[in-house]
């Protein structure tokens, strides 16, 4: 629980006045945490290093964040929970309210909400604990905001399953500080928002040093609750014991080491003592039954039906690559079969600060649109540096991205343009947008020649 036995409500930042004790308490709490000895696990820099840090040698529990894995959501929920307790204790030390809770940044609402929240950009000075000079200057000045392609959670919330590369929560893995392929919520909006805020937020090694990190993650955490609450869609957390019984360690507000299992953090109101202002009143639905671990290891039948011979280099301009689909793809596309596009071997020195839209079979001249059936999702590069220089016993690897292309593949099949034909895949760069921009704004050249991204093979798979 949160320490006072009450259920606290996390609030949307723009619903709070600049003078609200939640906002002023956050700024003062951040300042207090920064003043602590960096060896103190409740200090600002130590907490950020638990997420990730380039500093060596690593102290206890550094470099723990879980990316491109089915532990992405539970790990970050736990991390936020203990951080909120530490921050609240700092607020109380400073005579602030004992029911202080972490606010969230709901950029998903679009319009003014897609701009960096005001307390984080004013006053624009090093004196302000919430201001970080290294962010993208257009966001920090409030002149431009995130395009809807970056902020929309719609694609992620529509995914039917939690587990899987192109599914809501991410692929089944072990402990994974920097993996290859994230789930759909991790890709958009999570990675794309990191990418566009830039500066410290642009890399997992520094992201949690920016105070906006915690509000961004509170929103991601809220979207997990929202996905689960969509009961009609039968959304469930993984029943697998390998997920539910996995535990992670943190430090609490007393600097004591503590740990939680994934199954401990599913009912946030009952077990962690918080809820979101958008959530209906508790109690949450009963937990799904625990499935035996063996049945959870359902074998998949993956079959590659097409691949490009080479890759492509992205430098901030739109480009299209065609994937030849084998004639044999006419067979085996049964009713329960899904088709996936994989972007393999994504490599670059560092994140370019630009995300791309990915389209399949974009007709010549058709303007990209988030509601288009040809739109597959975004491609972002958050974590690309860490993948090349991993910590601990992980080996260097490239990133990957996966998209479910079943609807478009079926449509092409119906038109006789699937098996034995070419599937054009288009990458279109995104840019920040001025106030009043519409839902299709933000597509346009955004050169990053000094930070090119190389994509390896594009491949298409059937999976039953
Ligand atoms: Cu572990 Cu948003 O990053």
Coordinates of C-alpha atoms and ligand atoms in Angstrom, one line a residue, residues 51 65-67 72 75-76 190-191 194 204 207 213 216-217 382, ligand 1:
X51 CA 16.6 2.4 -15.0
X65 CA 14.8 -1.6 -16.8
X66 CA 13.1 -4.2 -18.9
X67 CA 12.7 -3.3 -22.6
X72 CA 8.3 -4.1 -19.8
X75 CA 8.9 -3.7 -14.3
X76 CA 8.1 -0.1 -15.0
X190 CA 6.2 4.8 -25.5
X191 CA 9.3 4.7 -27.7
X194 CA 11.0 9.2 -25.8
X204 CA 17.4 4.5 -21.7
X207 CA 15.9 8.9 -19.6
X213 CA 10.1 10.6 -17.7
X216 CA 5.3 9.7 -19.4
X217 CA 5.6 6.3 -17.7
X382 CA 14.8 4.2 -28.4
Ligands
LIG1 CU1 12.5 1.9 -19.5 CU2 10.4 4.7 -21.1 O1 11.8 3.5 -20.5

